[in-house]
């Protein structure tokens, strides 16, 4: 995907799950135009990290299918979210309620 320019459509199609696509579309639709470039960059970084981790994920999936459990040395990690992103999500949730 890196050889092609990112568009809203290509970002949406690159997301691995329908819920993520819906979240992305809501995020883009309700973001102030001035903040839209930063929002789009955050989603592109998410996709790039996901794609970079795909071999590790596939290895974990294969191990789980073969043994019924994750490797003993497996450590889960959370996606990096800034305090500003958490506040913005909380504000949107309060506004939607």
PDB file of N, CA, C and O in Angstrom, residues 1-11 41 44 48:
ATOM      1  N   UNK A   1       0.810  -1.182   0.000  1.00  0.00           N
ATOM      2  CA  UNK A   1       0.000   0.000   0.000  1.00  0.00           C
ATOM      3  C   UNK A   1       0.863   1.259   0.000  1.00  0.00           C
ATOM      4  O   UNK A   1       0.422   2.302  -0.399  1.00  0.00           O
ATOM      5  N   UNK A   2       2.107   1.163   0.418  1.00  0.00           N
ATOM      6  CA  UNK A   2       2.953   2.341   0.562  1.00  0.00           C
ATOM      7  C   UNK A   2       3.270   3.013  -0.769  1.00  0.00           C
ATOM      8  O   UNK A   2       3.602   4.188  -0.794  1.00  0.00           O
ATOM      9  N   UNK A   3       3.174   2.309  -1.900  1.00  0.00           N
ATOM     10  CA  UNK A   3       3.474   2.919  -3.188  1.00  0.00           C
ATOM     11  C   UNK A   3       2.303   3.773  -3.677  1.00  0.00           C
ATOM     12  O   UNK A   3       2.489   4.648  -4.506  1.00  0.00           O
ATOM     13  N   UNK A   4       1.137   3.528  -3.194  1.00  0.00           N
ATOM     14  CA  UNK A   4      -0.051   4.292  -3.573  1.00  0.00           C
ATOM     15  C   UNK A   4      -0.339   5.335  -2.499  1.00  0.00           C
ATOM     16  O   UNK A   4      -0.137   5.081  -1.313  1.00  0.00           O
ATOM     17  N   UNK A   5      -0.853   6.501  -2.897  1.00  0.00           N
ATOM     18  CA  UNK A   5      -1.220   7.490  -1.878  1.00  0.00           C
ATOM     19  C   UNK A   5      -2.436   7.001  -1.085  1.00  0.00           C
ATOM     20  O   UNK A   5      -3.301   6.311  -1.623  1.00  0.00           O
ATOM     21  N   UNK A   6      -2.455   7.351   0.182  1.00  0.00           N
ATOM     22  CA  UNK A   6      -3.580   6.978   1.027  1.00  0.00           C
ATOM     23  C   UNK A   6      -4.768   7.884   0.736  1.00  0.00           C
ATOM     24  O   UNK A   6      -4.616   9.095   0.585  1.00  0.00           O
ATOM     25  N   UNK A   7      -5.938   7.291   0.651  1.00  0.00           N
ATOM     26  CA  UNK A   7      -7.190   8.037   0.537  1.00  0.00           C
ATOM     27  C   UNK A   7      -8.090   7.563   1.666  1.00  0.00           C
ATOM     28  O   UNK A   7      -7.802   6.538   2.311  1.00  0.00           O
ATOM     29  N   UNK A   8      -9.167   8.269   1.905  1.00  0.00           N
ATOM     30  CA  UNK A   8     -10.112   7.816   2.932  1.00  0.00           C
ATOM     31  C   UNK A   8     -10.609   6.418   2.590  1.00  0.00           C
ATOM     32  O   UNK A   8     -10.690   5.547   3.448  1.00  0.00           O
ATOM     33  N   UNK A   9     -10.891   6.180   1.321  1.00  0.00           N
ATOM     34  CA  UNK A   9     -11.365   4.868   0.883  1.00  0.00           C
ATOM     35  C   UNK A   9     -10.315   3.782   1.097  1.00  0.00           C
ATOM     36  O   UNK A   9     -10.624   2.698   1.590  1.00  0.00           O
ATOM     37  N   UNK A  10      -9.053   4.077   0.740  1.00  0.00           N
ATOM     38  CA  UNK A  10      -8.015   3.045   0.892  1.00  0.00           C
ATOM     39  C   UNK A  10      -7.724   2.763   2.368  1.00  0.00           C
ATOM     40  O   UNK A  10      -7.439   1.622   2.737  1.00  0.00           O
ATOM     41  N   UNK A  11      -7.814   3.780   3.212  1.00  0.00           N
ATOM     42  CA  UNK A  11      -7.640   3.557   4.655  1.00  0.00           C
ATOM     43  C   UNK A  11      -8.760   2.657   5.158  1.00  0.00           C
ATOM     44  O   UNK A  11      -8.513   1.668   5.845  1.00  0.00           O
ATOM     45  N   UNK A  41      -3.559  10.659   9.652  1.00  0.00           N
ATOM     46  CA  UNK A  41      -2.208  10.135   9.904  1.00  0.00           C
ATOM     47  C   UNK A  41      -2.232   9.082  11.008  1.00  0.00           C
ATOM     48  O   UNK A  41      -1.537   8.061  10.926  1.00  0.00           O
ATOM     49  N   UNK A  44      -3.495   5.884   9.479  1.00  0.00           N
ATOM     50  CA  UNK A  44      -2.477   5.290   8.597  1.00  0.00           C
ATOM     51  C   UNK A  44      -1.399   4.611   9.444  1.00  0.00           C
ATOM     52  O   UNK A  44      -0.976   3.490   9.140  1.00  0.00           O
ATOM     53  N   UNK A  48      -0.285   0.696   9.315  1.00  0.00           N
ATOM     54  CA  UNK A  48       1.104   0.318   9.075  1.00  0.00           C
ATOM     55  C   UNK A  48       1.648  -0.550  10.202  1.00  0.00           C
ATOM     56  O   UNK A  48       2.365  -1.527   9.951  1.00  0.00           O
TER      57      UNK A  48
END
